[in-house]
XYZ file of C-alpha atoms in Angstrom:
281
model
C 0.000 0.000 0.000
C 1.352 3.021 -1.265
C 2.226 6.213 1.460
C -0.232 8.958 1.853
C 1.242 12.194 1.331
C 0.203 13.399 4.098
C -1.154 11.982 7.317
C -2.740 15.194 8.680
C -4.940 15.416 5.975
C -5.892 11.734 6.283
C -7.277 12.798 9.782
C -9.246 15.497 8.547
C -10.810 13.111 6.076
C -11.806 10.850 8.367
C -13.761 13.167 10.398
C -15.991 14.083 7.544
C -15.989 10.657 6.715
C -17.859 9.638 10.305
C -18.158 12.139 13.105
C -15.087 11.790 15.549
C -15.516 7.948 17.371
C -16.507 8.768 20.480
C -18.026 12.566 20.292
C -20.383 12.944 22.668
C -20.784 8.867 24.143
C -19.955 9.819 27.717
C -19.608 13.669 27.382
C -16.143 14.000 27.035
C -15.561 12.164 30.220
C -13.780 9.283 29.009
C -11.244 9.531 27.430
C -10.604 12.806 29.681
C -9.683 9.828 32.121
C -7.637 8.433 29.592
C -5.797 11.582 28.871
C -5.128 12.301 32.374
C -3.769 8.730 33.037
C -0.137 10.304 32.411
C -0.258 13.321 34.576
C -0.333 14.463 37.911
C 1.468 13.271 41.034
C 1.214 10.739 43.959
C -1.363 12.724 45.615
C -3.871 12.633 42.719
C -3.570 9.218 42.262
C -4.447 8.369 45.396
C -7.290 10.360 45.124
C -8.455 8.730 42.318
C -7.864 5.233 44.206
C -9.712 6.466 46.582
C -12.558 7.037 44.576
C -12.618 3.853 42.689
C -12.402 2.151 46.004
C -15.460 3.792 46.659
C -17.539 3.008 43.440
C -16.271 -0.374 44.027
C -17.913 -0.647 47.505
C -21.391 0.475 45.445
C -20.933 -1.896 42.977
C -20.358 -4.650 45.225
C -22.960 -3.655 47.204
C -25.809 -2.891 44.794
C -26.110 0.489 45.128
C -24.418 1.648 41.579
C -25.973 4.094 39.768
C -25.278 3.420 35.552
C -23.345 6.970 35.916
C -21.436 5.423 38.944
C -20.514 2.170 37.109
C -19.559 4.708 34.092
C -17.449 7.057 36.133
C -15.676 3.952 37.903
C -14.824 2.703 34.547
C -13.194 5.855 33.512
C -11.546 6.108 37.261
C -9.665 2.472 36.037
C -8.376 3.788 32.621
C -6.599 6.408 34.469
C -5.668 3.162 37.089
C -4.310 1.507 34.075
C -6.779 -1.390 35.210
C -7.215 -2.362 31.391
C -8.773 -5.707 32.376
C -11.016 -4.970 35.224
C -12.379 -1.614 33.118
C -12.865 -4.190 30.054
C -14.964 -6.299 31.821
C -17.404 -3.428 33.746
C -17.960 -1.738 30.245
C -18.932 -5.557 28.928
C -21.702 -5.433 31.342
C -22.750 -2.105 31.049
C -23.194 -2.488 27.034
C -25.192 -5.666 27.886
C -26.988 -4.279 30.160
C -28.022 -1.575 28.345
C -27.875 -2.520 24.583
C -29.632 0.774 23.254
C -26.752 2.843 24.198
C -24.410 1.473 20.796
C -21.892 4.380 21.823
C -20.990 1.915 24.944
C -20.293 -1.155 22.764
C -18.353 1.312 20.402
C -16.195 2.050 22.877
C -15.792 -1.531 24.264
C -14.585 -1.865 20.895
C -12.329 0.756 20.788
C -10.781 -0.533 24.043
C -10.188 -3.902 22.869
C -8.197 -2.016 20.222
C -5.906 0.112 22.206
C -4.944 -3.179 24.115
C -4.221 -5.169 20.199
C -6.924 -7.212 21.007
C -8.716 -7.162 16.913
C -10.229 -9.895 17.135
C -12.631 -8.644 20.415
C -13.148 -5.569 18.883
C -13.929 -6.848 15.367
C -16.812 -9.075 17.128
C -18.028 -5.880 19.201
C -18.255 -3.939 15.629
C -20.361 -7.207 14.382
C -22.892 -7.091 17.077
C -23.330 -3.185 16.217
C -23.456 -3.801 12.393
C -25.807 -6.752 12.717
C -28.184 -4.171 14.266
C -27.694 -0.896 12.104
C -25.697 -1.726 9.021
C -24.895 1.584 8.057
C -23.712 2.540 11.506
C -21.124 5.278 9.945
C -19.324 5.137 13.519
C -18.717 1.684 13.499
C -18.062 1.130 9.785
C -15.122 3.622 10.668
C -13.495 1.569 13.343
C -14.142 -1.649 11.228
C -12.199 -0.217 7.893
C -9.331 0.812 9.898
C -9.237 -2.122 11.844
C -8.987 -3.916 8.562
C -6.732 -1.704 6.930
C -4.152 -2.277 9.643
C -4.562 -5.813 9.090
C -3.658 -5.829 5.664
C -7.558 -6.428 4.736
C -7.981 -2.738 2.623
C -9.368 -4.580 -0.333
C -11.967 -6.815 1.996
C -12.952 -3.221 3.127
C -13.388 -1.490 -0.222
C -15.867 -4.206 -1.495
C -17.883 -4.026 1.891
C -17.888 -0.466 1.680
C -18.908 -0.492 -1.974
C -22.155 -2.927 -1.043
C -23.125 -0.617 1.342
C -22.806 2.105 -1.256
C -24.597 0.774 -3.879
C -27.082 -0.159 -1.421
C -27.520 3.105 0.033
C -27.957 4.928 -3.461
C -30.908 2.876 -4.380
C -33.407 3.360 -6.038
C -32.236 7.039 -5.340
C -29.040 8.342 -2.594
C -30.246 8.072 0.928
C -28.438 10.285 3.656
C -26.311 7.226 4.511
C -24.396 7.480 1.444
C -22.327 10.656 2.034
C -20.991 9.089 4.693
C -20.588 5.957 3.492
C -18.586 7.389 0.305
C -16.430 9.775 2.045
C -15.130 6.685 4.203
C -14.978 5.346 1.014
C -13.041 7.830 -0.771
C -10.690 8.251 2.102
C -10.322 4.194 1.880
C -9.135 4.427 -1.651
C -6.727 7.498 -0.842
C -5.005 5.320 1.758
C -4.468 2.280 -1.105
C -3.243 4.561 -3.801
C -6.450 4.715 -5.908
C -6.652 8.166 -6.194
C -8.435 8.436 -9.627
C -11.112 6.716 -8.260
C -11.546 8.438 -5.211
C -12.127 11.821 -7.034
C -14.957 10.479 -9.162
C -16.423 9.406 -6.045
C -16.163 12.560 -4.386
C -17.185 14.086 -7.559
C -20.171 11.879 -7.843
C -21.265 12.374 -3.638
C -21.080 16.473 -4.460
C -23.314 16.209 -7.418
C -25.777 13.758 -5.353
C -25.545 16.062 -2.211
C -25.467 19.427 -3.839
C -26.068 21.380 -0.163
C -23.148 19.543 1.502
C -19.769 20.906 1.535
C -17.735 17.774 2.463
C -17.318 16.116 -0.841
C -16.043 19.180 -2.418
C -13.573 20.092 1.169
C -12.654 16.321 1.133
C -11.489 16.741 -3.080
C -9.855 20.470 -2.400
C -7.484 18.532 -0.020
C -6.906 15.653 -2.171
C -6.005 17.390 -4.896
C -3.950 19.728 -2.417
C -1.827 16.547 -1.507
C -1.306 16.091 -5.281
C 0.399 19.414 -6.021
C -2.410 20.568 -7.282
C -2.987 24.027 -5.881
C -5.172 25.564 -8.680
C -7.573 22.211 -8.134
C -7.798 22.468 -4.717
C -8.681 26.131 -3.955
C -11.389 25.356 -6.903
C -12.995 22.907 -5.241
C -12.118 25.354 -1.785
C -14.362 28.117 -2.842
C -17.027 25.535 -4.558
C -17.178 24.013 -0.832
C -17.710 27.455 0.759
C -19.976 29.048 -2.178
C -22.595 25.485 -0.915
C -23.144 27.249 2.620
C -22.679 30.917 2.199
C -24.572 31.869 5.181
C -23.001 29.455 7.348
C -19.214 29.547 9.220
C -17.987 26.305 8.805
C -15.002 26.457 10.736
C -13.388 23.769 9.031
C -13.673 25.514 6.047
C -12.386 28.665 6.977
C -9.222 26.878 8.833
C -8.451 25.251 5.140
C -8.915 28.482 4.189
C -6.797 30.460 6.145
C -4.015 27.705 6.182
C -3.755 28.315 2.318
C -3.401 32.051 3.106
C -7.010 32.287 0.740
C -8.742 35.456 3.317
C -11.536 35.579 0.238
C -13.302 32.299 1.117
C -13.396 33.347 4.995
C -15.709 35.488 3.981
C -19.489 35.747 4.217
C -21.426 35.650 1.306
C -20.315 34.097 -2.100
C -16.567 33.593 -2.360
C -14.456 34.935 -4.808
C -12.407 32.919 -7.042
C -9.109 32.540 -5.757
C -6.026 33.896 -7.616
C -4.268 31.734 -9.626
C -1.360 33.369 -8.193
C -1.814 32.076 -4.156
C 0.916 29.821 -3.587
C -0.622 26.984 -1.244
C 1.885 25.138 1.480
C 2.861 21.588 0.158
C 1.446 20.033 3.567
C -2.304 19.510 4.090
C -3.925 21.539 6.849
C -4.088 20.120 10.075
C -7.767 18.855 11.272
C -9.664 20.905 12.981
């Protein structure tokens, strides 16, 4: 599989692709504990000890509350008590099998600890239930990708596609194809991807990600001219609305017309663009 040229961008296209994995599943709370498992001192992690030990004791006892079996879980991330936090969040998503965000995350857990095959089978149970689960179809491709499986991932992706635009393009599809245009980025298959994105902006003709996701695609080419095209064809879709990850593009290409309100102006062929892709917002 060929390099990407750049592995900001790649990030950037995966977030239009599927929102970000675990926006909003426990309010931010989780993988705060995960963040914070590498600072502070002595004092704060007996503090947090402290207040496992606690939710334990309610646990043990009955007396748990689901945001007290959910706050104990992220109290044993920042433990580094992989094992014991793996098996609370089990129960939790059987216990409560509407919340898919909880099983997502069980799967992204199995992940970060190389366990594939786990998480694969969490991803499964999700799919079974909501095929088009953009969220999960995410975490599936890349699992696959880093298992050398890309090409078992296109053709799924493509089913769904094809699927999804019959008899006429559901909602589903934009984010289906942008995780499939991104897919065929990653395995060198450029061409293709650009008729897809192409073919999603033409289908979606109010939605400014399949333009954005072709502006920096063609930016990673050395296309410049191409890209701030496709720029100010992304911005002219939502004139009246400040998409910030449009106008971050934007100013990262030094192109202060398309921050604008109102109907950009055509960029000058002039405006030198930086080689790298802009980070994600």
């Amino acid at each position: 599989m060929p390099p990407r040229a750049s592995t900001q961008s790649r990030g950037l296209l995966l977030s239009l692709a599927a929102v970000v994995l675990v926006a909003g599943a426990m309010a931010g709370g989780w993988w705060l504990g995960q963040r914070s498992r590498h600072g502070g001192g002595d004092r704060s992690h007996v503090a947090v000890q402290r207040q496992a030990d606690q939710l334990r004791d309610r646990l043990a006892d009955g007396s748990a509350s689901e945001a007290d079996q959910q706050r104990l879980v992220q109290l044993l991330l920042v433990l580094n008590e992989q094992q014991e936090a793996t098996v609370l969040l089990e129960q939790l998503a059987d216990q409560q099998p509407q919340r898919w965000q909880l099983r997502l995350l069980l799967a992204e857990l199995h992940r970060s600890n190389n366990d594939r095959s786990a998480a694969e089978r969490e991803l499964r149970q999700l799919l079974n239930l909501s095929p088009n689960r953009i969220e999960a179809l995410q975490l599936m491709t890349l699992l696959q990708v880093e298992q050398g499986r890309g090409a078992q991932a296109q053709s799924q992706l493509k089913a769904l596609l094809d699927k999804a635009n019959k008899p006429s393009p559901r909602p589903e599809a934009l984010g289906i194809g942008l995780l499939l245009g991104d897919l065929q980025q990653r395995m060198g298959q450029r061409a293709e991807a650009s008729a897809l994105y192409t073919k999603l902006a033409a289908d979606f003709p109010r939605d400014p990600r399949p333009l954005l996701a072709l502006a920096l695609m063609r930016q990673e080419q050395g296309d410049s001219k191409g890209a701030q095209d496709a720029l100010a064809q992304a911005r002219s879709r939502q004139p009246d609305n400040k998409d910030t990850r449009l106008d971050q593009v934007a100013a990262s290409w030094g192109l202060s017309s398309l921050r604008k309100a109102g109907a950009p102006k055509a960029p000058s062929p002039a405006t030198k663009a930086p080689e790298t892709a802009p980070p994600a917002p």
